[in-house]
Amino acid sequence: VATLDQLPEPGDLLPVTLLPGVVDEPILLVRTGEETVRALANVCTHRGAVLVETPGKAAQLRCPYHGRRYALDGRLLHAPEMEGCPGFPTDADNLPEVAVGIWGPLVFVSVHPSAPFESFIAPVRQYAPWSPSRAATPERATYGVAAHWALWCDNYLEGLHVPWVHPGLVRELDWRAYRTEALPLGVLQVGLAPAGATPLPLPEGHPFVGERSAGLYLHLFPCTTLNFYPWGLSVNIVTPRAWDRTDVLYQAWVRDPTLRGAGAGGALDTVELEDDAIVERAQRGVRSRFYQGGRYVPGWEDGVRRFHAWIREVSAG
Ligand code: FES
Ligand SMILES: [Fe+2]
């Protein structure tokens, strides 16, 4: 939902909406310390007004509707004209706390965690060759795609399309040596660098030391991807806007500017536009009454299959 540079100091407030239009949950992030962020329901427990609409700093939260005040830990401090009201307040009058987790500069929230944050983030800790500084501000760019968000993810989750859709990328990525690994709550894809291409620098002890990785692509269900390239980290946040409209936010933390144009992450803008065009084409096609959903290509579309299974699972639950 956010990066730490968006709320750099203790007391900073950042209202966010978790997956607008889908989960659509107003949440307030509060920077509480050097390494800590609290997440609260950003909705007054009285008549339900959204409490904070602009980022800023405050010692307390005051509801603009009838003036109730809350502490930054969510405790109700004052409710006008409720003095002496029997049985008031109760815990239900405080702002509910929302589960929050942090990795590097990235802040995650969940309104209904299916598992502890640690099991969600463990693969990132295991495979990330590098983590940007918590204070660093990323470069940001947003791509609007005229397609359903899950079709964007379908495309992200396989390398079979690479030689067809990305003629430039095949020089940096040995697509035949591409592989996919299932994670508890996501998918890891690894591309290898052909001879002459720039490999991803891996630290000692990394599980893939000894192979020439071109890039590591981590999809965390449902809507976050972490892409490690020779130059650094690119994080995509996939935001559904409508059934046929998606925004993909790119956030880049550059570790080695001299490698910015090199390797599998060297021409991200071109690659994204190539992907977006083909995904929009699939969007127009999957609506056809003749389209039934094609067989998965063995060994190539395991990530897509896992993503679809995950959607079925959460939709049923
Ligand atoms: S809705 Fe917040 S005080 Fe009434
Ligand atoms: Fe692609």
mmCIF file of C-alpha atoms and ligand atoms in Angstrom:
data_model
loop_
_atom_site.group_PDB
_atom_site.id
_atom_site.type_symbol
_atom_site.label_atom_id
_atom_site.label_comp_id
_atom_site.label_asym_id
_atom_site.label_seq_id
_atom_site.Cartn_x
_atom_site.Cartn_y
_atom_site.Cartn_z
ATOM 1 C CA VAL A 1 0.000 0.000 0.000
ATOM 2 C CA ALA A 2 2.839 2.454 0.559
ATOM 3 C CA THR A 3 6.557 3.039 0.893
ATOM 4 C CA LEU A 4 8.212 4.409 4.020
ATOM 5 C CA ASP A 5 9.432 7.598 2.327
ATOM 6 C CA GLN A 6 5.759 8.622 2.056
ATOM 7 C CA LEU A 7 5.601 8.932 5.855
ATOM 8 C CA PRO A 8 9.189 9.643 6.868
ATOM 9 C CA GLU A 9 8.789 10.920 10.443
ATOM 10 C CA PRO A 10 7.099 9.665 13.597
ATOM 11 C CA GLY A 11 3.598 11.146 13.738
ATOM 12 C CA ASP A 12 3.239 11.256 9.933
ATOM 13 C CA LEU A 13 -0.154 10.093 8.680
ATOM 14 C CA LEU A 14 -0.883 8.567 5.279
ATOM 15 C CA PRO A 15 -4.420 7.606 4.249
ATOM 16 C CA VAL A 16 -4.501 4.784 1.700
ATOM 17 C CA THR A 17 -7.177 2.669 0.078
ATOM 18 C CA LEU A 18 -6.464 -1.028 -0.110
ATOM 19 C CA LEU A 19 -7.238 -2.209 -3.661
ATOM 20 C CA PRO A 20 -9.671 0.508 -4.735
ATOM 21 C CA GLY A 21 -12.850 -0.892 -6.243
ATOM 22 C CA VAL A 22 -12.141 -4.449 -5.074
ATOM 23 C CA VAL A 23 -11.306 -4.623 -1.375
ATOM 24 C CA ASP A 24 -11.827 -0.826 -1.287
ATOM 25 C CA GLU A 25 -10.848 -0.400 2.350
ATOM 26 C CA PRO A 26 -9.853 3.031 3.746
ATOM 27 C CA ILE A 27 -6.836 2.577 5.988
ATOM 28 C CA LEU A 28 -4.747 5.087 7.883
ATOM 29 C CA LEU A 29 -1.014 4.473 8.209
ATOM 30 C CA VAL A 30 0.698 6.131 11.169
ATOM 31 C CA ARG A 31 4.470 6.274 11.419
ATOM 32 C CA THR A 32 5.113 5.386 15.040
ATOM 33 C CA GLY A 33 8.903 5.066 15.133
ATOM 34 C CA GLU A 34 12.138 4.431 13.308
ATOM 35 C CA GLU A 35 11.100 0.972 12.135
ATOM 36 C CA THR A 36 7.402 0.884 12.891
ATOM 37 C CA VAL A 37 4.143 1.773 11.229
ATOM 38 C CA ARG A 38 0.662 1.254 12.645
ATOM 39 C CA ALA A 39 -2.369 0.698 10.429
ATOM 40 C CA LEU A 40 -5.859 1.640 11.606
ATOM 41 C CA ALA A 41 -9.300 1.548 10.072
ATOM 42 C CA ASN A 42 -9.644 5.102 8.715
ATOM 43 C CA VAL A 43 -13.350 5.203 9.563
ATOM 44 C CA CYS A 44 -14.954 6.871 12.570
ATOM 45 C CA THR A 45 -16.704 4.313 14.771
ATOM 46 C CA HIS A 46 -19.639 6.743 15.282
ATOM 47 C CA ARG A 47 -21.461 7.347 11.974
ATOM 48 C CA GLY A 48 -18.693 6.042 9.762
ATOM 49 C CA ALA A 49 -17.107 9.161 8.276
ATOM 50 C CA VAL A 50 -13.656 8.678 6.763
ATOM 51 C CA LEU A 51 -11.339 10.338 9.272
ATOM 52 C CA VAL A 52 -8.257 11.445 7.359
ATOM 53 C CA GLU A 53 -8.198 12.272 3.657
ATOM 54 C CA THR A 54 -4.853 14.005 3.189
ATOM 55 C CA PRO A 55 -1.344 13.016 4.285
ATOM 56 C CA GLY A 56 0.088 15.099 7.108
ATOM 57 C CA LYS A 57 1.060 15.155 10.736
ATOM 58 C CA ALA A 58 -1.191 15.260 13.785
ATOM 59 C CA ALA A 59 -1.013 14.552 17.508
ATOM 60 C CA GLN A 60 -4.604 13.266 17.531
ATOM 61 C CA LEU A 61 -7.284 12.412 14.993
ATOM 62 C CA ARG A 62 -10.434 14.506 14.968
ATOM 63 C CA CYS A 63 -13.505 13.332 13.082
ATOM 64 C CA PRO A 64 -14.828 16.124 10.851
ATOM 65 C CA TYR A 65 -18.465 14.941 11.282
ATOM 66 C CA HIS A 66 -19.265 15.250 15.028
ATOM 67 C CA GLY A 67 -15.874 15.976 16.512
ATOM 68 C CA ARG A 68 -14.855 12.686 18.116
ATOM 69 C CA ARG A 69 -11.175 12.497 18.878
ATOM 70 C CA TYR A 70 -8.866 9.486 18.738
ATOM 71 C CA ALA A 71 -5.277 8.894 19.804
ATOM 72 C CA LEU A 72 -2.792 7.750 17.151
ATOM 73 C CA ASP A 73 -3.086 4.223 18.584
ATOM 74 C CA GLY A 74 -6.820 4.242 17.754
ATOM 75 C CA ARG A 75 -8.131 4.782 21.304
ATOM 76 C CA LEU A 76 -11.251 6.956 21.527
ATOM 77 C CA LEU A 77 -10.289 10.012 23.599
ATOM 78 C CA HIS A 78 -13.380 12.147 23.478
ATOM 79 C CA ALA A 79 -16.939 11.871 22.181
ATOM 80 C CA PRO A 80 -18.990 15.103 22.390
ATOM 81 C CA GLU A 81 -22.260 14.859 24.354
ATOM 82 C CA MET A 82 -21.653 11.249 25.399
ATOM 83 C CA GLU A 83 -20.593 12.120 28.966
ATOM 84 C CA GLY A 84 -22.306 9.850 31.465
ATOM 85 C CA CYS A 85 -23.747 7.584 28.814
ATOM 86 C CA PRO A 86 -23.921 4.130 30.463
ATOM 87 C CA GLY A 87 -21.687 1.444 29.033
ATOM 88 C CA PHE A 88 -19.782 3.919 26.867
ATOM 89 C CA PRO A 89 -17.176 3.720 25.559
ATOM 90 C CA THR A 90 -16.352 0.084 24.867
ATOM 91 C CA ASP A 91 -13.492 -1.396 22.841
ATOM 92 C CA ALA A 92 -15.778 -1.256 19.821
ATOM 93 C CA ASP A 93 -15.602 2.537 19.933
ATOM 94 C CA ASN A 94 -11.844 2.504 19.318
ATOM 95 C CA LEU A 95 -10.490 2.360 15.766
ATOM 96 C CA PRO A 96 -9.770 -1.252 14.788
ATOM 97 C CA GLU A 97 -6.122 -2.047 14.199
ATOM 98 C CA VAL A 98 -5.195 -3.503 10.807
ATOM 99 C CA ALA A 99 -2.401 -6.032 10.301
ATOM 100 C CA VAL A 100 0.723 -4.385 8.908
ATOM 101 C CA GLY A 101 4.085 -5.708 7.765
ATOM 102 C CA ILE A 102 7.253 -4.075 6.473
ATOM 103 C CA TRP A 103 10.001 -5.314 4.196
ATOM 104 C CA GLY A 104 12.716 -2.807 3.265
ATOM 105 C CA PRO A 105 10.851 0.352 2.231
ATOM 106 C CA LEU A 106 7.594 -1.480 1.439
ATOM 107 C CA VAL A 107 4.556 -1.336 3.729
ATOM 108 C CA PHE A 108 1.959 -4.107 3.429
ATOM 109 C CA VAL A 109 -1.460 -4.326 5.082
ATOM 110 C CA SER A 110 -4.088 -7.023 5.225
ATOM 111 C CA VAL A 111 -7.688 -6.624 6.391
ATOM 112 C CA HIS A 112 -8.095 -10.359 6.831
ATOM 113 C CA PRO A 113 -4.723 -12.113 6.909
ATOM 114 C CA SER A 114 -4.930 -15.726 5.760
ATOM 115 C CA ALA A 115 -1.462 -16.309 7.210
ATOM 116 C CA PRO A 116 1.096 -14.387 9.291
ATOM 117 C CA PHE A 117 3.072 -11.693 7.429
ATOM 118 C CA GLU A 118 6.243 -13.687 8.051
ATOM 119 C CA SER A 119 5.065 -16.622 5.936
ATOM 120 C CA PHE A 120 4.071 -14.187 3.180
ATOM 121 C CA ILE A 121 7.378 -12.328 3.175
ATOM 122 C CA ALA A 122 9.744 -15.251 3.927
ATOM 123 C CA PRO A 123 10.440 -15.946 0.214
ATOM 124 C CA VAL A 124 11.335 -12.288 -0.295
ATOM 125 C CA ARG A 125 13.799 -12.469 2.583
ATOM 126 C CA GLN A 126 15.208 -15.685 1.096
ATOM 127 C CA TYR A 127 15.540 -14.627 -2.554
ATOM 128 C CA ALA A 128 16.017 -10.861 -2.514
ATOM 129 C CA PRO A 129 19.641 -10.268 -3.471
ATOM 130 C CA TRP A 130 19.386 -6.777 -2.008
ATOM 131 C CA SER A 131 17.018 -4.526 -0.121
ATOM 132 C CA PRO A 132 16.790 -0.756 -0.742
ATOM 133 C CA SER A 133 17.276 1.643 2.144
ATOM 134 C CA ARG A 134 14.091 2.332 4.077
ATOM 135 C CA ALA A 135 14.384 6.063 3.578
ATOM 136 C CA ALA A 136 15.065 6.045 -0.175
ATOM 137 C CA THR A 137 12.456 7.581 -2.449
ATOM 138 C CA PRO A 138 11.825 5.470 -5.543
ATOM 139 C CA GLU A 139 11.295 6.739 -9.076
ATOM 140 C CA ARG A 140 7.619 6.306 -9.921
ATOM 141 C CA ALA A 141 5.653 5.846 -13.149
ATOM 142 C CA THR A 142 2.110 4.587 -13.734
ATOM 143 C CA TYR A 143 0.932 2.616 -16.759
ATOM 144 C CA GLY A 144 -2.787 2.463 -17.517
ATOM 145 C CA VAL A 145 -3.829 -0.828 -19.100
ATOM 146 C CA ALA A 146 -7.224 -1.375 -20.740
ATOM 147 C CA ALA A 147 -7.582 -4.861 -19.279
ATOM 148 C CA HIS A 148 -8.630 -6.754 -16.167
ATOM 149 C CA TRP A 149 -5.896 -6.862 -13.525
ATOM 150 C CA ALA A 150 -5.788 -10.672 -13.516
ATOM 151 C CA LEU A 151 -4.926 -10.702 -17.235
ATOM 152 C CA TRP A 152 -1.956 -8.448 -16.509
ATOM 153 C CA CYS A 153 -0.893 -10.985 -13.851
ATOM 154 C CA ASP A 154 -1.436 -13.929 -16.235
ATOM 155 C CA ASN A 155 1.049 -12.311 -18.566
ATOM 156 C CA TYR A 156 3.498 -11.503 -15.774
ATOM 157 C CA LEU A 157 3.443 -15.098 -14.572
ATOM 158 C CA GLU A 158 4.863 -16.851 -17.645
ATOM 159 C CA GLY A 159 7.931 -16.538 -19.859
ATOM 160 C CA LEU A 160 6.499 -18.427 -22.817
ATOM 161 C CA HIS A 161 5.481 -15.173 -24.494
ATOM 162 C CA VAL A 162 8.946 -13.609 -24.241
ATOM 163 C CA PRO A 163 10.283 -14.517 -27.724
ATOM 164 C CA TRP A 164 6.949 -13.539 -29.333
ATOM 165 C CA VAL A 165 6.216 -10.317 -27.527
ATOM 166 C CA HIS A 166 9.671 -9.051 -26.477
ATOM 167 C CA PRO A 167 12.098 -9.414 -29.402
ATOM 168 C CA GLY A 168 14.621 -7.146 -27.646
ATOM 169 C CA LEU A 169 14.479 -8.949 -24.312
ATOM 170 C CA VAL A 170 15.550 -12.332 -25.703
ATOM 171 C CA ARG A 171 19.091 -10.973 -26.034
ATOM 172 C CA GLU A 172 19.205 -10.432 -22.259
ATOM 173 C CA LEU A 173 17.120 -13.381 -21.114
ATOM 174 C CA ASP A 174 17.647 -17.014 -22.070
ATOM 175 C CA TRP A 175 13.934 -17.747 -22.259
ATOM 176 C CA ARG A 176 14.442 -21.495 -22.768
ATOM 177 C CA ALA A 177 16.217 -21.644 -19.411
ATOM 178 C CA TYR A 178 13.368 -19.783 -17.719
ATOM 179 C CA ARG A 179 11.924 -21.490 -14.633
ATOM 180 C CA THR A 180 9.087 -21.042 -12.194
ATOM 181 C CA GLU A 181 8.918 -21.967 -8.524
ATOM 182 C CA ALA A 182 5.771 -22.048 -6.398
ATOM 183 C CA LEU A 183 5.852 -20.074 -3.140
ATOM 184 C CA PRO A 184 3.344 -20.364 -0.280
ATOM 185 C CA LEU A 185 1.622 -17.098 -1.329
ATOM 186 C CA GLY A 186 3.168 -16.277 -4.655
ATOM 187 C CA VAL A 187 5.362 -17.353 -7.524
ATOM 188 C CA LEU A 188 9.071 -16.930 -8.233
ATOM 189 C CA GLN A 189 10.375 -16.799 -11.796
ATOM 190 C CA VAL A 190 14.048 -16.921 -12.662
ATOM 191 C CA GLY A 191 15.530 -15.987 -15.996
ATOM 192 C CA LEU A 192 19.124 -16.834 -16.892
ATOM 193 C CA ALA A 193 21.487 -14.476 -18.689
ATOM 194 C CA PRO A 194 22.858 -15.732 -22.020
ATOM 195 C CA ALA A 195 26.591 -15.350 -22.746
ATOM 196 C CA GLY A 196 27.425 -11.683 -23.222
ATOM 197 C CA ALA A 197 24.419 -10.391 -21.292
ATOM 198 C CA THR A 198 24.685 -8.647 -17.916
ATOM 199 C CA PRO A 199 23.927 -11.012 -15.025
ATOM 200 C CA LEU A 200 22.274 -10.112 -11.731
ATOM 201 C CA PRO A 201 24.890 -9.629 -8.987
ATOM 202 C CA LEU A 202 24.086 -12.088 -6.174
ATOM 203 C CA PRO A 203 25.469 -11.846 -2.651
ATOM 204 C CA GLU A 204 27.369 -14.691 -1.042
ATOM 205 C CA GLY A 205 25.026 -17.323 0.352
ATOM 206 C CA HIS A 206 22.195 -16.533 -2.074
ATOM 207 C CA PRO A 207 20.430 -19.769 -3.143
ATOM 208 C CA PHE A 208 21.222 -19.083 -6.834
ATOM 209 C CA VAL A 209 24.913 -18.263 -6.512
ATOM 210 C CA GLY A 210 26.731 -20.168 -9.251
ATOM 211 C CA GLU A 211 24.127 -19.627 -11.961
ATOM 212 C CA ARG A 212 23.984 -16.555 -14.158
ATOM 213 C CA SER A 213 20.570 -15.151 -13.257
ATOM 214 C CA ALA A 214 19.350 -12.357 -15.533
ATOM 215 C CA GLY A 215 16.550 -11.338 -13.200
ATOM 216 C CA LEU A 216 14.411 -12.612 -10.326
ATOM 217 C CA TYR A 217 10.678 -12.017 -10.581
ATOM 218 C CA LEU A 218 8.603 -12.444 -7.430
ATOM 219 C CA HIS A 219 4.838 -12.227 -7.577
ATOM 220 C CA LEU A 220 3.197 -11.915 -4.157
ATOM 221 C CA PHE A 221 -0.534 -12.664 -4.379
ATOM 222 C CA PRO A 222 -2.519 -10.839 -5.368
ATOM 223 C CA CYS A 223 -1.146 -7.568 -6.654
ATOM 224 C CA THR A 224 2.521 -6.968 -5.835
ATOM 225 C CA THR A 225 5.574 -7.938 -7.848
ATOM 226 C CA LEU A 226 9.238 -7.489 -6.926
ATOM 227 C CA ASN A 227 11.650 -7.573 -9.845
ATOM 228 C CA PHE A 228 15.365 -7.715 -9.206
ATOM 229 C CA TYR A 229 17.566 -6.615 -12.105
ATOM 230 C CA PRO A 230 21.291 -5.905 -12.403
ATOM 231 C CA TRP A 231 20.601 -2.178 -11.749
ATOM 232 C CA GLY A 232 18.328 -2.670 -8.720
ATOM 233 C CA LEU A 233 14.710 -3.322 -7.714
ATOM 234 C CA SER A 234 11.517 -2.539 -9.587
ATOM 235 C CA VAL A 235 8.278 -3.028 -7.652
ATOM 236 C CA ASN A 236 4.941 -3.171 -9.457
ATOM 237 C CA ILE A 237 1.698 -2.487 -7.645
ATOM 238 C CA VAL A 238 -1.234 -3.700 -9.721
ATOM 239 C CA THR A 239 -4.351 -1.639 -8.953
ATOM 240 C CA PRO A 240 -7.716 -2.703 -10.374
ATOM 241 C CA ARG A 241 -9.699 0.354 -11.543
ATOM 242 C CA ALA A 242 -12.598 -1.356 -13.309
ATOM 243 C CA TRP A 243 -13.278 -4.772 -14.828
ATOM 244 C CA ASP A 244 -11.410 -3.675 -17.957
ATOM 245 C CA ARG A 245 -9.002 -1.110 -16.522
ATOM 246 C CA THR A 246 -5.870 -1.523 -14.428
ATOM 247 C CA ASP A 247 -3.155 0.830 -13.237
ATOM 248 C CA VAL A 248 0.309 -0.605 -12.824
ATOM 249 C CA LEU A 249 2.537 1.521 -10.606
ATOM 250 C CA TYR A 250 6.270 1.099 -11.214
ATOM 251 C CA GLN A 251 8.591 2.017 -8.357
ATOM 252 C CA ALA A 252 12.317 1.779 -9.006
ATOM 253 C CA TRP A 253 15.127 1.763 -6.462
ATOM 254 C CA VAL A 254 18.415 2.024 -8.339
ATOM 255 C CA ARG A 255 21.430 0.400 -6.731
ATOM 256 C CA ASP A 256 23.906 0.710 -9.606
ATOM 257 C CA PRO A 257 23.067 3.557 -12.024
ATOM 258 C CA THR A 258 25.828 2.442 -14.417
ATOM 259 C CA LEU A 259 23.778 -0.720 -15.128
ATOM 260 C CA ARG A 260 20.486 1.127 -15.636
ATOM 261 C CA GLY A 261 20.290 0.348 -19.349
ATOM 262 C CA ALA A 262 21.809 -3.125 -19.087
ATOM 263 C CA GLY A 263 20.462 -6.636 -18.736
ATOM 264 C CA ALA A 264 16.932 -7.942 -18.360
ATOM 265 C CA GLY A 265 15.711 -4.721 -16.688
ATOM 266 C CA GLY A 266 17.415 -2.379 -19.126
ATOM 267 C CA ALA A 267 14.395 -1.477 -21.271
ATOM 268 C CA LEU A 268 11.506 -1.752 -18.808
ATOM 269 C CA ASP A 269 9.365 0.869 -20.499
ATOM 270 C CA THR A 270 9.522 -0.933 -23.843
ATOM 271 C CA VAL A 271 8.839 -4.311 -22.229
ATOM 272 C CA GLU A 272 5.865 -2.973 -20.250
ATOM 273 C CA LEU A 273 4.303 -1.370 -23.327
ATOM 274 C CA GLU A 274 4.765 -4.616 -25.268
ATOM 275 C CA ASP A 275 3.105 -6.543 -22.434
ATOM 276 C CA ASP A 276 0.270 -4.021 -22.072
ATOM 277 C CA ALA A 277 -0.549 -4.173 -25.786
ATOM 278 C CA ILE A 278 -0.790 -7.970 -25.815
ATOM 279 C CA VAL A 279 -2.759 -8.048 -22.540
ATOM 280 C CA GLU A 280 -5.266 -5.559 -23.988
ATOM 281 C CA ARG A 281 -5.572 -7.860 -26.983
ATOM 282 C CA ALA A 282 -6.319 -10.784 -24.646
ATOM 283 C CA GLN A 283 -8.875 -8.612 -22.827
ATOM 284 C CA ARG A 284 -10.766 -8.142 -26.089
ATOM 285 C CA GLY A 285 -10.523 -11.867 -26.861
ATOM 286 C CA VAL A 286 -11.444 -13.511 -23.550
ATOM 287 C CA ARG A 287 -14.862 -11.826 -23.743
ATOM 288 C CA SER A 288 -15.686 -13.887 -26.804
ATOM 289 C CA ARG A 289 -18.541 -16.337 -26.282
ATOM 290 C CA PHE A 290 -16.368 -18.883 -28.080
ATOM 291 C CA TYR A 291 -13.430 -18.603 -25.681
ATOM 292 C CA GLN A 292 -13.420 -21.394 -23.076
ATOM 293 C CA GLY A 293 -10.031 -21.029 -21.327
ATOM 294 C CA GLY A 294 -7.105 -22.853 -22.923
ATOM 295 C CA ARG A 295 -5.031 -25.750 -21.551
ATOM 296 C CA TYR A 296 -1.960 -24.703 -19.564
ATOM 297 C CA VAL A 297 1.348 -25.282 -21.344
ATOM 298 C CA PRO A 298 3.244 -27.865 -19.236
ATOM 299 C CA GLY A 299 6.342 -26.477 -17.574
ATOM 300 C CA TRP A 300 5.613 -22.959 -18.819
ATOM 301 C CA GLU A 301 2.362 -21.873 -17.261
ATOM 302 C CA ASP A 302 2.693 -23.299 -13.745
ATOM 303 C CA GLY A 303 2.679 -19.755 -12.355
ATOM 304 C CA VAL A 304 -0.523 -18.892 -14.229
ATOM 305 C CA ARG A 305 -2.152 -22.119 -13.057
ATOM 306 C CA ARG A 306 -1.180 -21.419 -9.455
ATOM 307 C CA PHE A 307 -2.514 -17.866 -9.705
ATOM 308 C CA HIS A 308 -5.853 -19.134 -11.059
ATOM 309 C CA ALA A 309 -6.031 -21.781 -8.318
ATOM 310 C CA TRP A 310 -5.347 -19.092 -5.739
ATOM 311 C CA ILE A 311 -8.140 -16.876 -7.137
ATOM 312 C CA ARG A 312 -10.558 -19.833 -7.012
ATOM 313 C CA GLU A 313 -9.513 -20.555 -3.431
ATOM 314 C CA VAL A 314 -9.992 -17.007 -2.121
ATOM 315 C CA SER A 315 -13.199 -16.558 -4.128
ATOM 316 C CA ALA A 316 -14.636 -19.702 -2.533
ATOM 317 C CA GLY A 317 -13.448 -18.690 0.946
HETATM 318 S S1 FES B 1 -19.038 10.164 12.411
HETATM 319 FE FE1 FES B 1 -17.274 10.704 13.476
HETATM 320 S S2 FES B 1 -17.958 11.806 15.152
HETATM 321 FE FE2 FES B 1 -19.760 11.220 14.175
HETATM 322 FE FE FE B 2 6.245 -9.854 -20.821
#
